[in-house]
mmCIF file of C-alpha atoms and ligand atoms in Angstrom:
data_model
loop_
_atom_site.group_PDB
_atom_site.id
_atom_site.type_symbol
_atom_site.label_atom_id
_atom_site.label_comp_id
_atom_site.label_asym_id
_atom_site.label_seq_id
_atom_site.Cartn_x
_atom_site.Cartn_y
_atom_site.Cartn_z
ATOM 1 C CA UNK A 115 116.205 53.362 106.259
ATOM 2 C CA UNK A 116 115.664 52.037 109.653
ATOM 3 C CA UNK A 117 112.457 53.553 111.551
ATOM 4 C CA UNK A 118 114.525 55.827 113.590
ATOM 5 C CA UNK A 119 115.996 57.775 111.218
ATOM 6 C CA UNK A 120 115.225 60.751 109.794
ATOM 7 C CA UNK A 121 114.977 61.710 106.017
ATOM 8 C CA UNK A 122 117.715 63.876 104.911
ATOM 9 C CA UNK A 123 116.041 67.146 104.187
ATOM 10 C CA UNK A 124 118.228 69.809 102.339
ATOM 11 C CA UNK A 125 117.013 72.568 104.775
ATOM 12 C CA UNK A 126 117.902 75.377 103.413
ATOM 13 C CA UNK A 127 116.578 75.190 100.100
ATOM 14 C CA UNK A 128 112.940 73.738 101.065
ATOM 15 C CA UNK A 129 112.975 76.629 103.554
ATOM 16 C CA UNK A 130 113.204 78.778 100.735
ATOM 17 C CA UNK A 131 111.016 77.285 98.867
ATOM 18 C CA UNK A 132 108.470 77.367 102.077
ATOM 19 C CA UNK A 133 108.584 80.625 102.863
ATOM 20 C CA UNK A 134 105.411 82.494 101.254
ATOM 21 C CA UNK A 135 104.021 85.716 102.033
ATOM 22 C CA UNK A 136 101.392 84.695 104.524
ATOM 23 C CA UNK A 137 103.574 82.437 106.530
ATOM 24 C CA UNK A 138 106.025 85.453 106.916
ATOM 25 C CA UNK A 139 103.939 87.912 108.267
ATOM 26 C CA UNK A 140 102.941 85.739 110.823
ATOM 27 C CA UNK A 141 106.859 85.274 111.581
ATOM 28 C CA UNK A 142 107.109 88.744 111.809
ATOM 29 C CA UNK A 143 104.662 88.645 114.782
ATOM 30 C CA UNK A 144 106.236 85.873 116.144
ATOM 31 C CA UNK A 145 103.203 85.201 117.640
ATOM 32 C CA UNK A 146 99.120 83.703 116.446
ATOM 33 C CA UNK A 147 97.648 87.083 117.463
ATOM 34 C CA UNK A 148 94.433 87.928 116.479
ATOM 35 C CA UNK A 149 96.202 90.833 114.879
ATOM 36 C CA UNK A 150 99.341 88.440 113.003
ATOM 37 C CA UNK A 151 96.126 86.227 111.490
ATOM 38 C CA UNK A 152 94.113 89.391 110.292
ATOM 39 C CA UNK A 153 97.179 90.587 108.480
ATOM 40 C CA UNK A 154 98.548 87.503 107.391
ATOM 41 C CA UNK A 155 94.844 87.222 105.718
ATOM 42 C CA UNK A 156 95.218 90.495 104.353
ATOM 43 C CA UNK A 157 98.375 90.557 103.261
ATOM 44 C CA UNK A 158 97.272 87.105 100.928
ATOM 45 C CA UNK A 159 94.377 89.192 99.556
ATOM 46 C CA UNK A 160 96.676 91.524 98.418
ATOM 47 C CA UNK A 161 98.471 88.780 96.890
ATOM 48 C CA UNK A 162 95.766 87.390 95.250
ATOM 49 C CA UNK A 163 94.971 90.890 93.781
ATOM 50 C CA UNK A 164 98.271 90.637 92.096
ATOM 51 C CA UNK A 165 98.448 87.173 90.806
ATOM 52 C CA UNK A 166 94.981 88.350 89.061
ATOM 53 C CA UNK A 167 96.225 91.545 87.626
ATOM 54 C CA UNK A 168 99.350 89.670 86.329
ATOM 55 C CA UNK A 169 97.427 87.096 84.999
ATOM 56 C CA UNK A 170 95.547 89.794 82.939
ATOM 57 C CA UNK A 171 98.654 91.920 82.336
ATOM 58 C CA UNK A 172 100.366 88.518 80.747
ATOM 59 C CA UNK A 173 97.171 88.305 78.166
ATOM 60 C CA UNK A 174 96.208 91.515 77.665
ATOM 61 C CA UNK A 175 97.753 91.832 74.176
ATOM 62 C CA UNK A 176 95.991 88.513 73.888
ATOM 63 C CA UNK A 177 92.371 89.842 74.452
ATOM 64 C CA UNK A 178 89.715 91.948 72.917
ATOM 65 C CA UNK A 179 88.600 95.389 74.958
ATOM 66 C CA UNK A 180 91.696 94.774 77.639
ATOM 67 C CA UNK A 181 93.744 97.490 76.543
ATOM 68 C CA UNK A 182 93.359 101.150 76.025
ATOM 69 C CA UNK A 183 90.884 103.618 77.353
ATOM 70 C CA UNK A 184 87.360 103.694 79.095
ATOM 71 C CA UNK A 185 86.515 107.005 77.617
ATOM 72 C CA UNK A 186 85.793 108.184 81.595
ATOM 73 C CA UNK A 187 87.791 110.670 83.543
ATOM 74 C CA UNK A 188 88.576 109.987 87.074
ATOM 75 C CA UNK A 189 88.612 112.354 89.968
ATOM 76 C CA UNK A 190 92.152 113.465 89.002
ATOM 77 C CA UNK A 191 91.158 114.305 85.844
ATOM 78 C CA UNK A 192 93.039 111.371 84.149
ATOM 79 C CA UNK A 193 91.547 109.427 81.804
ATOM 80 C CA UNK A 194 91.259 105.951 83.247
ATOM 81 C CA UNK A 195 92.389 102.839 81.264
ATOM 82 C CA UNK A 196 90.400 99.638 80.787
ATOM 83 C CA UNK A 197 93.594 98.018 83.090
ATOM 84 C CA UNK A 198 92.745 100.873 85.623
ATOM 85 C CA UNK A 199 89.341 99.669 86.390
ATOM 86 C CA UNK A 200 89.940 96.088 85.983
ATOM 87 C CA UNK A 201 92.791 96.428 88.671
ATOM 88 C CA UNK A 202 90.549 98.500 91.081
ATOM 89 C CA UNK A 203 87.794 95.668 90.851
ATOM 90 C CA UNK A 204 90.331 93.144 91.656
ATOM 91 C CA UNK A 205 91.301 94.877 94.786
ATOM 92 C CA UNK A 206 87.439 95.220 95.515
ATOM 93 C CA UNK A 207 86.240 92.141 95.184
ATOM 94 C CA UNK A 208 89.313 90.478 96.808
ATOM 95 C CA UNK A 209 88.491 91.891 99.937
ATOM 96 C CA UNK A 210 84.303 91.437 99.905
ATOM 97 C CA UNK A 211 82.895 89.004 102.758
ATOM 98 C CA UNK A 212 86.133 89.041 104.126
ATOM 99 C CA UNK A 213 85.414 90.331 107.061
ATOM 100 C CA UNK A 214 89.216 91.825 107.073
ATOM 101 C CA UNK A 215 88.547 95.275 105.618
ATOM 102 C CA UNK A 216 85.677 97.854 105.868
ATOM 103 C CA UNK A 217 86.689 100.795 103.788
ATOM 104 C CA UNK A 218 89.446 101.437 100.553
ATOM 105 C CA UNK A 219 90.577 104.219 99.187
ATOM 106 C CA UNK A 220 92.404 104.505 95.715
ATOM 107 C CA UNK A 221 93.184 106.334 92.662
ATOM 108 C CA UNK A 222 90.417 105.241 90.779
ATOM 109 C CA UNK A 223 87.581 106.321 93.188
ATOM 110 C CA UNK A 224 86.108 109.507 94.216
ATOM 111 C CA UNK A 225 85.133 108.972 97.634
ATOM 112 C CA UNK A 226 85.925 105.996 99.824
ATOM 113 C CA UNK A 227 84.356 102.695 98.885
ATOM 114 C CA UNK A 228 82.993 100.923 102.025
ATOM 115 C CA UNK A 229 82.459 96.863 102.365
ATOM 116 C CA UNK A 230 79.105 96.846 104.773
ATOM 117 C CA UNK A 231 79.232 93.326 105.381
ATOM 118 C CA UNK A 232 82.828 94.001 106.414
ATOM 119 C CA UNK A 233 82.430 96.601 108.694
ATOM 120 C CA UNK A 234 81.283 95.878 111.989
ATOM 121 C CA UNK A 235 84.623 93.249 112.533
ATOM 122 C CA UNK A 236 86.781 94.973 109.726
ATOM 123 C CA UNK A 237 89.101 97.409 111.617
ATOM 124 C CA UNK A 238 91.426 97.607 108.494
ATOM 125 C CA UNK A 239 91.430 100.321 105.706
ATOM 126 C CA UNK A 240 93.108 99.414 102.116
ATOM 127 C CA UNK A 241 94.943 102.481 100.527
ATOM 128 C CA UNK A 242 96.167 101.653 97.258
ATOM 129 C CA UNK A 243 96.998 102.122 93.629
ATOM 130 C CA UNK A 244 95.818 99.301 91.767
ATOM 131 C CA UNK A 245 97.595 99.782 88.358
ATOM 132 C CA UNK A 246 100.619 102.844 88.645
ATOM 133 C CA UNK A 247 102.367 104.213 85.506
ATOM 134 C CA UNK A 248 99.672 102.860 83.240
ATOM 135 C CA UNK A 249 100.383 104.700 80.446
ATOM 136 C CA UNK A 250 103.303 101.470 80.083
ATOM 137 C CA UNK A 251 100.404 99.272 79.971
ATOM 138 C CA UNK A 252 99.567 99.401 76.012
ATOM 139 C CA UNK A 253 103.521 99.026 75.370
ATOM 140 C CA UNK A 254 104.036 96.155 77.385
ATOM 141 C CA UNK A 255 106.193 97.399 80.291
ATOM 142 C CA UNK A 256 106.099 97.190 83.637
ATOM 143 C CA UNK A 257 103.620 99.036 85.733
ATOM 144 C CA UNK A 258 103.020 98.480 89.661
ATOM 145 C CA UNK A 259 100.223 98.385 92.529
ATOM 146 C CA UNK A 260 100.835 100.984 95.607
ATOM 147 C CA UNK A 261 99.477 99.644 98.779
ATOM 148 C CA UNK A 262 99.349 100.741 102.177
ATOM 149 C CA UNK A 263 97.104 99.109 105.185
ATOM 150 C CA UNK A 264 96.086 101.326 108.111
ATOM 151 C CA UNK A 265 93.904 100.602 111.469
ATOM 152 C CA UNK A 266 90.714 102.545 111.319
ATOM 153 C CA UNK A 267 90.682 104.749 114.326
ATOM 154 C CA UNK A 268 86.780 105.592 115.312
ATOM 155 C CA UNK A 269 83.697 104.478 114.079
ATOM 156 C CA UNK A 270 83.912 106.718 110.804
ATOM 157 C CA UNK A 271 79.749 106.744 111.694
ATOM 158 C CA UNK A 272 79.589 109.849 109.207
ATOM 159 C CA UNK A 273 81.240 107.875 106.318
ATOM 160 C CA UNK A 274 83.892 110.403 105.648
ATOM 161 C CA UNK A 275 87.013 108.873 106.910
ATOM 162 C CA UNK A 276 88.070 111.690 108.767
ATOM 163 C CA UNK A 277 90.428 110.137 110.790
ATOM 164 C CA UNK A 278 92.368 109.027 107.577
ATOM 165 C CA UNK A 279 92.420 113.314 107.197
ATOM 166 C CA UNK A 280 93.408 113.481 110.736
ATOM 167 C CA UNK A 281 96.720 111.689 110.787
ATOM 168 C CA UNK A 282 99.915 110.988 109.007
ATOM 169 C CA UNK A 283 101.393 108.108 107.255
ATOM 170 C CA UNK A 284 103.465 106.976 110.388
ATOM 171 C CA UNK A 285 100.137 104.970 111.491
ATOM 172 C CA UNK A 286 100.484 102.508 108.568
ATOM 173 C CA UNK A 287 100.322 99.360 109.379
ATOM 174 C CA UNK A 288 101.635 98.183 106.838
ATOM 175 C CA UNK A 289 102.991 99.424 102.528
ATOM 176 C CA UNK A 290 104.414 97.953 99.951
ATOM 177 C CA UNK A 291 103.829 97.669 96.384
ATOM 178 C CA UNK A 292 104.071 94.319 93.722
ATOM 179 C CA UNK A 293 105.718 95.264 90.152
ATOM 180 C CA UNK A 294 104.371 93.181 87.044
ATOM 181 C CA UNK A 295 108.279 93.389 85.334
ATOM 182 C CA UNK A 296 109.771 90.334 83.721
ATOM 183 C CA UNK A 297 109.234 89.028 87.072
ATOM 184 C CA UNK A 298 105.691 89.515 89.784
ATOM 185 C CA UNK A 299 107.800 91.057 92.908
ATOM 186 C CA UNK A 300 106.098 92.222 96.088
ATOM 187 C CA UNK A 301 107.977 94.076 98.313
ATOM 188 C CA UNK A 302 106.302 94.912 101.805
ATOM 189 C CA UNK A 303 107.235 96.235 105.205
ATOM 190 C CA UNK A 304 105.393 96.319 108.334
ATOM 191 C CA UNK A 305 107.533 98.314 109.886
ATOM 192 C CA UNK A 306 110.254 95.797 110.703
ATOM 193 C CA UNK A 307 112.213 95.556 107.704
ATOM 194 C CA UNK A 308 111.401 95.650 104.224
ATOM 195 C CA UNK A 309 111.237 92.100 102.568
ATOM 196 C CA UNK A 310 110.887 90.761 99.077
ATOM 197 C CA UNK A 311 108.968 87.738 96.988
ATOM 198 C CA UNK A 312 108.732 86.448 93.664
ATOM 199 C CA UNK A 313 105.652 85.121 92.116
ATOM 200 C CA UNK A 314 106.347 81.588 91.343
ATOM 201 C CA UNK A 315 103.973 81.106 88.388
ATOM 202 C CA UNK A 316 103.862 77.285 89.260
ATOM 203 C CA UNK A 317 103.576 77.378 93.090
ATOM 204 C CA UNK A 318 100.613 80.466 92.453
ATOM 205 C CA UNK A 319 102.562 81.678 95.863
ATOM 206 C CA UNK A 320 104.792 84.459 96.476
ATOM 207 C CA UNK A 321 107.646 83.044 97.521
ATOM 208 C CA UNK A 322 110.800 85.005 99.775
ATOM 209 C CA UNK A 323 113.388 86.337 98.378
ATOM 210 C CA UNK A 324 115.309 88.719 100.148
ATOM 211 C CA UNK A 325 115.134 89.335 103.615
ATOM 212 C CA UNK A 326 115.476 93.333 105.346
ATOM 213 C CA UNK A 327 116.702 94.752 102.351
ATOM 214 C CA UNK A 328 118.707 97.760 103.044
ATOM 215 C CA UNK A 329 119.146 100.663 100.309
ATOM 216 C CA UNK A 330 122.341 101.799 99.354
ATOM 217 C CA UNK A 331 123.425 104.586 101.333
ATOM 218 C CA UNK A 332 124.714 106.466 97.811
ATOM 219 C CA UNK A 333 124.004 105.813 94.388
ATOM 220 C CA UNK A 334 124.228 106.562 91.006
ATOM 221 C CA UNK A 335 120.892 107.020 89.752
ATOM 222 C CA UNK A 336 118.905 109.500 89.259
ATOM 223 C CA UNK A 337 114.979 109.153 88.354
ATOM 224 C CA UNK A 338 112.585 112.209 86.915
ATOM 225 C CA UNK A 339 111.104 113.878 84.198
ATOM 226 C CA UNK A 340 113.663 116.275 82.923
ATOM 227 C CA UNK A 341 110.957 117.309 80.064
ATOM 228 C CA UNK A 342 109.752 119.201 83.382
ATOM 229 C CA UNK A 343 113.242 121.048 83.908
ATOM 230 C CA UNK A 344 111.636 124.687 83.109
ATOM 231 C CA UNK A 345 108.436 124.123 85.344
ATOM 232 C CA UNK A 346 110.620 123.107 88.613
ATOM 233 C CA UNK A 347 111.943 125.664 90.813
ATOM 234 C CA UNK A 348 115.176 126.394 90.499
ATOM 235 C CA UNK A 349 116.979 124.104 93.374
ATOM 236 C CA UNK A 350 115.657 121.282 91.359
ATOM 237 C CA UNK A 351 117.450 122.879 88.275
ATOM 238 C CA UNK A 352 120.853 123.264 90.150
ATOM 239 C CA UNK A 353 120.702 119.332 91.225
ATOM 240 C CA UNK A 354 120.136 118.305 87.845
ATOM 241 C CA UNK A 355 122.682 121.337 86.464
ATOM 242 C CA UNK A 356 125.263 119.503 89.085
ATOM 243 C CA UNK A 357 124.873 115.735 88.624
ATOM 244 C CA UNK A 358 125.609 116.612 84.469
ATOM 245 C CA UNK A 359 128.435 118.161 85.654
ATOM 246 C CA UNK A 360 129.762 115.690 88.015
ATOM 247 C CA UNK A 361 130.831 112.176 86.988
ATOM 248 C CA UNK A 362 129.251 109.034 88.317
ATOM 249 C CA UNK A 363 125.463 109.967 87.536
ATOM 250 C CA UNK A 364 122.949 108.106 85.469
ATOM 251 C CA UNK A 365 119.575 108.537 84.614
ATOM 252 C CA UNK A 366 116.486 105.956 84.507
ATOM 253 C CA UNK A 367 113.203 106.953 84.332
ATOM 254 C CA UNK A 368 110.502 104.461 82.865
ATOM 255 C CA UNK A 369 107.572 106.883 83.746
ATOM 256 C CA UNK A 370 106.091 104.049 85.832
ATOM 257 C CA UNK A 371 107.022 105.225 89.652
ATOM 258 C CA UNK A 372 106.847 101.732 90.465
ATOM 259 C CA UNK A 373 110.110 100.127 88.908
ATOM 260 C CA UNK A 374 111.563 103.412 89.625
ATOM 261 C CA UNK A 375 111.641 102.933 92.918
ATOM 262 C CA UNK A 376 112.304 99.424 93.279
ATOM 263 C CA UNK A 377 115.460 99.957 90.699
ATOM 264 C CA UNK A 378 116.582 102.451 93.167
ATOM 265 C CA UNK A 379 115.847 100.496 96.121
ATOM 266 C CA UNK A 380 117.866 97.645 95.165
ATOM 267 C CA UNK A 381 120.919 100.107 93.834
ATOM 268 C CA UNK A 382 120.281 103.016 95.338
ATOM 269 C CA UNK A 383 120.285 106.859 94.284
ATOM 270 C CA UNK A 384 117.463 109.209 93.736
ATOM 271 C CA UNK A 385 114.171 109.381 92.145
ATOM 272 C CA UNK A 386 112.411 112.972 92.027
ATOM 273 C CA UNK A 387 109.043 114.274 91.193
ATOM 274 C CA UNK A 388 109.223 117.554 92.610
ATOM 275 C CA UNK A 389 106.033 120.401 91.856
ATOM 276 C CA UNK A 390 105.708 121.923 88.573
ATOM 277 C CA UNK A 391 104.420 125.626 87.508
ATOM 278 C CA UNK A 392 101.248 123.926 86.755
ATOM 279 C CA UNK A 393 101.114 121.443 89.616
ATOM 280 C CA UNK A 394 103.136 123.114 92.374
ATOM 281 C CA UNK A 395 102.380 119.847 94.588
ATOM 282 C CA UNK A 396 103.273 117.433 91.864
ATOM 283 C CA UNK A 397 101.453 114.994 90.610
ATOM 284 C CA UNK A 398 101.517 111.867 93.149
ATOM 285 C CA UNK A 399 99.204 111.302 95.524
ATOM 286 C CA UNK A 400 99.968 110.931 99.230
ATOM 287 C CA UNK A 401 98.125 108.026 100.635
ATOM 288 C CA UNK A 402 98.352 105.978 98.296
ATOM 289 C CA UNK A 403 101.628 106.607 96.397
ATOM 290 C CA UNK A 404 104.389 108.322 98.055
ATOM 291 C CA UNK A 405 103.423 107.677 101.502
ATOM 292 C CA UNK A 406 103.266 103.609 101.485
ATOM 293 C CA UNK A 407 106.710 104.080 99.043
ATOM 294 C CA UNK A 408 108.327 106.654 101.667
ATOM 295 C CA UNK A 409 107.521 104.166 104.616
ATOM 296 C CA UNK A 410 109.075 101.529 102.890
ATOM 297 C CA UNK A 411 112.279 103.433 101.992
ATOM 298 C CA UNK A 412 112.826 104.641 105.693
ATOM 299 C CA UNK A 413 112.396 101.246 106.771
ATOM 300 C CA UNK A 414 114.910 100.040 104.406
ATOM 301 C CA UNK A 415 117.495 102.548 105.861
ATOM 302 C CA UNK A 416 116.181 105.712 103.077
ATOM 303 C CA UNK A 417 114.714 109.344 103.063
ATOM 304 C CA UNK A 418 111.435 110.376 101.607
ATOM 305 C CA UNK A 419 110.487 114.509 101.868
ATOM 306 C CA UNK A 420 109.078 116.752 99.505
ATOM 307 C CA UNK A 421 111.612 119.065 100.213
ATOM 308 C CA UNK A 422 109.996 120.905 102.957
ATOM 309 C CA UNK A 423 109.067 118.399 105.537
ATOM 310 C CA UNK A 424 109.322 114.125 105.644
ATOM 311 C CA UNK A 425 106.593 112.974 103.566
ATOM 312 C CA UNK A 426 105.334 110.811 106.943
ATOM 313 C CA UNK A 427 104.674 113.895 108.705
ATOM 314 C CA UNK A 428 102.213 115.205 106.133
ATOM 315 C CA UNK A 429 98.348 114.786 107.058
ATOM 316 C CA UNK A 430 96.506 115.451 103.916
ATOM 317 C CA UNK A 431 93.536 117.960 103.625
ATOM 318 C CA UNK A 432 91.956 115.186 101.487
ATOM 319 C CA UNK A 433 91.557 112.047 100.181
ATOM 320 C CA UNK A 434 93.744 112.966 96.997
ATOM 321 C CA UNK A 435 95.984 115.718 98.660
ATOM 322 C CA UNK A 436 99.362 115.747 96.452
ATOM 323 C CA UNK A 437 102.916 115.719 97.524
ATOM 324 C CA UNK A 438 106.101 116.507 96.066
ATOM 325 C CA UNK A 439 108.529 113.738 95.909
ATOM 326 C CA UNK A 440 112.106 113.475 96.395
ATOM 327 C CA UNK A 441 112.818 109.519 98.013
ATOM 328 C CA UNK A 442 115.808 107.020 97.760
ATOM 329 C CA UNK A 443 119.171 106.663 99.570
ATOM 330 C CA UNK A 444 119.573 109.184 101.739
ATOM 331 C CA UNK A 445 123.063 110.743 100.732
ATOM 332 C CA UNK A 446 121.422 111.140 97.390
ATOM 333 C CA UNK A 447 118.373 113.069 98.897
ATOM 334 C CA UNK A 448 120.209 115.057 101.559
ATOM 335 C CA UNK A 449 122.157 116.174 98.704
ATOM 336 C CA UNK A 450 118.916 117.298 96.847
ATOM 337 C CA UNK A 451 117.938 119.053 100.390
ATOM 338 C CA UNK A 452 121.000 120.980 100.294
ATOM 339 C CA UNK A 453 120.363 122.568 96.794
ATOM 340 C CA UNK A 454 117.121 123.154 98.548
ATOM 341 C CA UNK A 455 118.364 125.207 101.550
ATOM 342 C CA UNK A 456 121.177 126.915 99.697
ATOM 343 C CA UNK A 457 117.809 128.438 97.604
ATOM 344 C CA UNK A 458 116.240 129.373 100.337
ATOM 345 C CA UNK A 459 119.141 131.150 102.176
ATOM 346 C CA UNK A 460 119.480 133.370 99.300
ATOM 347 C CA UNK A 461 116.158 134.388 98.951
ATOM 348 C CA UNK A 462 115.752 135.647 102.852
ATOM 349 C CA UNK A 463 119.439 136.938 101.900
ATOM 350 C CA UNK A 464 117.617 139.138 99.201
ATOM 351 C CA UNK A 465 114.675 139.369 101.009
ATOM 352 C CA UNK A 466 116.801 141.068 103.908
ATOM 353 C CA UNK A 467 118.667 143.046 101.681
ATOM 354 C CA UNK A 468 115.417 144.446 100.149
ATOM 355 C CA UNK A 469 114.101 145.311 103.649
HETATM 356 P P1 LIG B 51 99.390 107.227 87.366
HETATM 357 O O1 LIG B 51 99.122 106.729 88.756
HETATM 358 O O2 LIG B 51 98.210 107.969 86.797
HETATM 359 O O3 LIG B 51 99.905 106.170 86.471
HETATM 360 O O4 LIG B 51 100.500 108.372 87.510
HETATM 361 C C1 LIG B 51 101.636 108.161 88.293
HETATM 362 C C2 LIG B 51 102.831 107.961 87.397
HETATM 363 C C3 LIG B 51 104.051 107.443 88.138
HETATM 364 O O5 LIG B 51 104.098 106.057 88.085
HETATM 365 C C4 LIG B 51 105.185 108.050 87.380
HETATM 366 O O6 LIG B 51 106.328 108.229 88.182
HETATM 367 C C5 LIG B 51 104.631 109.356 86.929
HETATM 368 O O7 LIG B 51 103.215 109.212 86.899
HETATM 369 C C6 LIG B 51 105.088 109.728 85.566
HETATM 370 O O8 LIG B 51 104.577 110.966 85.254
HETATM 371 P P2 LIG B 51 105.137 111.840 84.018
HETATM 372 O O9 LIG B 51 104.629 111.201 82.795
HETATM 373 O O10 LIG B 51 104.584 113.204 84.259
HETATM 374 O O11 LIG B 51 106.640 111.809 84.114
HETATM 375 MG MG1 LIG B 52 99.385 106.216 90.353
#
């Protein structure tokens, strides 16, 4: 090779195997912002908190007092798993002396937890589930972190983050959610597209995937806990009463929303966790479960409501304010929605005729 020329470099694949998570978040600014570097940076904490949990998922079976239960009850009343708290400490200490985020929220705590050193540059809040569907953990399937990133509006000087009980879930920044399957996959959208990456175990780097992933308009799947069938309204009974009666259906539910959703992201259909007798908001959380999952779907072409009203319109009368959940490809929902109205109808129909 003379000094002129080039080396032949097989562009596409290095691309591929160039692109990582931090480098494409800065694409999707197209610019250096101050704003593309803060959530490039965040978005690799994130990742970090996710190579460590899969790290520990991958040896749990391997190592004493990793699996199982604390013994402690957490605000929801769960009892919280060793994996829970392990997971939430991750995320925690992830983001300490970052400078990148001041306050999180998640499953696992009360109250908000606040990073002083962080706070008087951190504009960022962290809204997350570090370890969802862990009752898989202990059986060795897969199980997933929530996430969702949102720009603190105020000074929150009382420490209460009202403005995060002031606003809906359209102000995310930024959601996703990484699923510890066969596979480490994050999935993330900042509101332009929704993208995906595989941990490559001997890179340590997320690497892309898939780029704008679109759901499939229909599907065939449908994901919930029938065992729940006689606690759910009735619309909820006449969808599931119709798709055994109709060909082309197929249930998958793993009890870990997680895979759930990706499964149905990827083929499309519906996944449903609608209220029960004894929960009549369900059992997911908003801001940190089925909002950052119901921004994702929409941007990936979906619908996400809890029947009533799009689960992005909803601004939560706490911290842990509950939402039904009906999310996927959007001819699967609407379909839900019209078992929905046709309830509804008749009851001002007997309503009226009782008048
Ligand atoms: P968790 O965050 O305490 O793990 O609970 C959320 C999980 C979801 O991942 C899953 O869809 C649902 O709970 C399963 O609940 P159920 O066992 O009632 O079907
Ligand atoms: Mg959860």
């Amino acid at each position: 090779m003379t000094n002129t020329q080039q080396p032949v470099i097989p562009e596409m694949s290095l691309d591929r195997d160039c692109t990582t998570l931090s480098r494409h978040v800065l694409q999707q600014f197209e610019s250096f912002s101050t704003e593309a570097q803060d959530l490039s940076a965040i978005m690799n904490r994130i990742a970090l908190a996710g190579k460590l949990i899969a790290r520990r998922l991958s040896r749990a079976g391997l190592m004493a007092n990793t699996l199982g239960f604390t013994g402690d009850v957490n605000v929801q009343g769960e009892s919280v798993k060793r994996m829970d708290l392990y997971a939430n400490d991750v995320f925690i200490s992830v983001f300490k002396q970052s400078g990148l985020v001041c306050r999180l929220a998640s499953e696992e705590m009360d109250n908000l937890y606040y990073i002083p050193e962080n706070c008087p540059i951190g504009r960022y809040t962290l809204l997350f589930d570090p370890i969802d569907g862990s009752s898989n953990v202990d059986i060795n399937l897969n199980v997933g972190s929530i996430f969702a990133i949102r720009q603190q509006v105020g000074n929150d000087s009382e420490g209460e983050g009202r403005d995060l009980l002031e606003t809906n879930a359209r102000e995310q920044v930024a959601a996703g959610y990484i699923l510890y399957g066969p596979a480490t996959v994050l999935v993330y959208t900042m509101g332009k597209g929704v993208h995906s990456f595989f941990l490559d175990p001997s890179l340590g780097e997320f690497i892309l995937a898939e780029e704008n992933i679109q759901i499939p308009e229909k599907g065939s799947i449908y994901s919930t806990n029938e065992g729940n069938f006689w606690q759910w309204e009735e619309s909820y009974r006449d969808f599931t009463r119709y798709v055994h009666r109709h060909e082309g259906y197929t249930a998958r539910y793993s009890g870990a929303l997680v895979g759930d959703i990706h499964r149905i992201l990827m083929q499309g259909g519906v996944f449903l966790y609608p209220g029960t007798v004894k929960k009549p908001q369900g059992k997911l959380r908003l801001i940190y479960e089925t909002a950052p999952l119901a921004f994702l779907v929409e941007q990936a072409g979906g619908r996400a409501t809890t029947g009533e009203e799009p689960i992005l319109d909803i601004i939560p009368s706490e911290l842990h304010t509950r939402t039904p959940l009906i999310i996927g490809s959007t001819e699967n929902v609407k379909l839900v929605e019209s078992f929905i109205e046709d309830r509804v109808r008749r009851e001002k129909e007997t309503a009226g005729s009782q008048a």
